[in-house]
Amino acid sequence: MDCEPTNTSQRADSSPSPNLSLDTIFDTLSHSYRRLILSYLSQTENDLATIDDLVTVISKHESETETRMQCTQDDTVRVALQHNHLPKLDDAGVIEFDTRSETIRYWSHPKMEKYLSIIET
């Protein structure tokens, strides 16, 4: 008898790391880029984004608070995402970052989202 688990459509069920420690949550939410990334991803319908999507979101947010040349800002944001923030979120099990396709899959974590919503208010 083949006992395969049934596939559910809930994101939390397929999450690679459902039990995040408070230290991991606070460390993850400690930088504004990571908060913006998680906020954006939690609002997407299919839980997917590209690096270009995230660069646009972060650059737009930064341009509202700072005045810099847009091309320089986009390049700076892209490097920070690729080398720091996305790997950190991936290591925490909050996202899956495919470096080859430059796509990001979001894994919902209710506890993380709870603290994110508190910070955003």
PDB file of C-alpha atoms in Angstrom, residues 5-59:
ATOM      1  CA  PRO A   5       0.742  12.471   2.009  1.00  0.00           C
ATOM      2  CA  THR A   6      -1.958  14.533   0.394  1.00  0.00           C
ATOM      3  CA  ASN A   7      -0.892  17.842  -1.036  1.00  0.00           C
ATOM      4  CA  THR A   8      -2.569  20.867   0.540  1.00  0.00           C
ATOM      5  CA  SER A   9      -2.757  24.340  -0.871  1.00  0.00           C
ATOM      6  CA  GLN A  10      -1.746  26.071   2.351  1.00  0.00           C
ATOM      7  CA  ARG A  11       1.647  27.719   2.216  1.00  0.00           C
ATOM      8  CA  ALA A  12       2.466  27.018   5.847  1.00  0.00           C
ATOM      9  CA  ASP A  13       2.131  23.252   5.295  1.00  0.00           C
ATOM     10  CA  SER A  14       4.839  23.272   2.647  1.00  0.00           C
ATOM     11  CA  SER A  15       7.149  25.583   4.549  1.00  0.00           C
ATOM     12  CA  PRO A  16      10.631  24.191   5.081  1.00  0.00           C
ATOM     13  CA  SER A  17      10.958  25.775   8.545  1.00  0.00           C
ATOM     14  CA  PRO A  18       7.590  26.288  10.257  1.00  0.00           C
ATOM     15  CA  ASN A  19       8.948  26.862  13.793  1.00  0.00           C
ATOM     16  CA  LEU A  20      11.076  29.988  13.795  1.00  0.00           C
ATOM     17  CA  SER A  21      12.686  31.084  17.043  1.00  0.00           C
ATOM     18  CA  LEU A  22      12.062  34.610  18.300  1.00  0.00           C
ATOM     19  CA  ASP A  23      15.762  35.369  17.783  1.00  0.00           C
ATOM     20  CA  THR A  24      15.472  34.349  14.123  1.00  0.00           C
ATOM     21  CA  ILE A  25      12.311  36.403  13.675  1.00  0.00           C
ATOM     22  CA  PHE A  26      13.789  39.531  15.262  1.00  0.00           C
ATOM     23  CA  ASP A  27      17.070  39.149  13.382  1.00  0.00           C
ATOM     24  CA  THR A  28      15.185  38.680  10.117  1.00  0.00           C
ATOM     25  CA  LEU A  29      12.997  41.735  10.703  1.00  0.00           C
ATOM     26  CA  SER A  30      15.874  43.928  11.896  1.00  0.00           C
ATOM     27  CA  HIS A  31      16.566  45.459   8.468  1.00  0.00           C
ATOM     28  CA  SER A  32      14.120  47.584   6.494  1.00  0.00           C
ATOM     29  CA  TYR A  33      14.915  45.788   3.204  1.00  0.00           C
ATOM     30  CA  ARG A  34      13.925  42.425   4.675  1.00  0.00           C
ATOM     31  CA  ARG A  35      10.736  43.894   6.136  1.00  0.00           C
ATOM     32  CA  LEU A  36       9.847  45.387   2.741  1.00  0.00           C
ATOM     33  CA  ILE A  37      10.591  42.070   1.012  1.00  0.00           C
ATOM     34  CA  LEU A  38       8.412  40.075   3.405  1.00  0.00           C
ATOM     35  CA  SER A  39       5.617  42.629   3.312  1.00  0.00           C
ATOM     36  CA  TYR A  40       5.607  42.571  -0.495  1.00  0.00           C
ATOM     37  CA  LEU A  41       5.792  38.773  -0.736  1.00  0.00           C
ATOM     38  CA  SER A  42       3.031  38.239   1.816  1.00  0.00           C
ATOM     39  CA  GLN A  43       0.706  40.244  -0.439  1.00  0.00           C
ATOM     40  CA  THR A  44       1.453  38.420  -3.694  1.00  0.00           C
ATOM     41  CA  GLU A  45      -1.128  35.935  -4.940  1.00  0.00           C
ATOM     42  CA  ASN A  46       1.250  33.202  -6.062  1.00  0.00           C
ATOM     43  CA  ASP A  47       3.990  33.717  -3.430  1.00  0.00           C
ATOM     44  CA  LEU A  48       6.569  34.404  -6.160  1.00  0.00           C
ATOM     45  CA  ALA A  49       8.630  37.429  -7.108  1.00  0.00           C
ATOM     46  CA  THR A  50      11.736  38.227  -9.091  1.00  0.00           C
ATOM     47  CA  ILE A  51      14.718  40.223  -7.958  1.00  0.00           C
ATOM     48  CA  ASP A  52      13.580  42.947 -10.378  1.00  0.00           C
ATOM     49  CA  ASP A  53      10.222  43.125  -8.551  1.00  0.00           C
ATOM     50  CA  LEU A  54      11.963  43.517  -5.201  1.00  0.00           C
ATOM     51  CA  VAL A  55      14.468  46.076  -6.520  1.00  0.00           C
ATOM     52  CA  THR A  56      11.545  48.157  -7.787  1.00  0.00           C
ATOM     53  CA  VAL A  57       9.703  47.976  -4.453  1.00  0.00           C
ATOM     54  CA  ILE A  58      12.750  48.886  -2.375  1.00  0.00           C
ATOM     55  CA  SER A  59      14.017  51.583  -4.749  1.00  0.00           C
TER      56      SER A  59
END
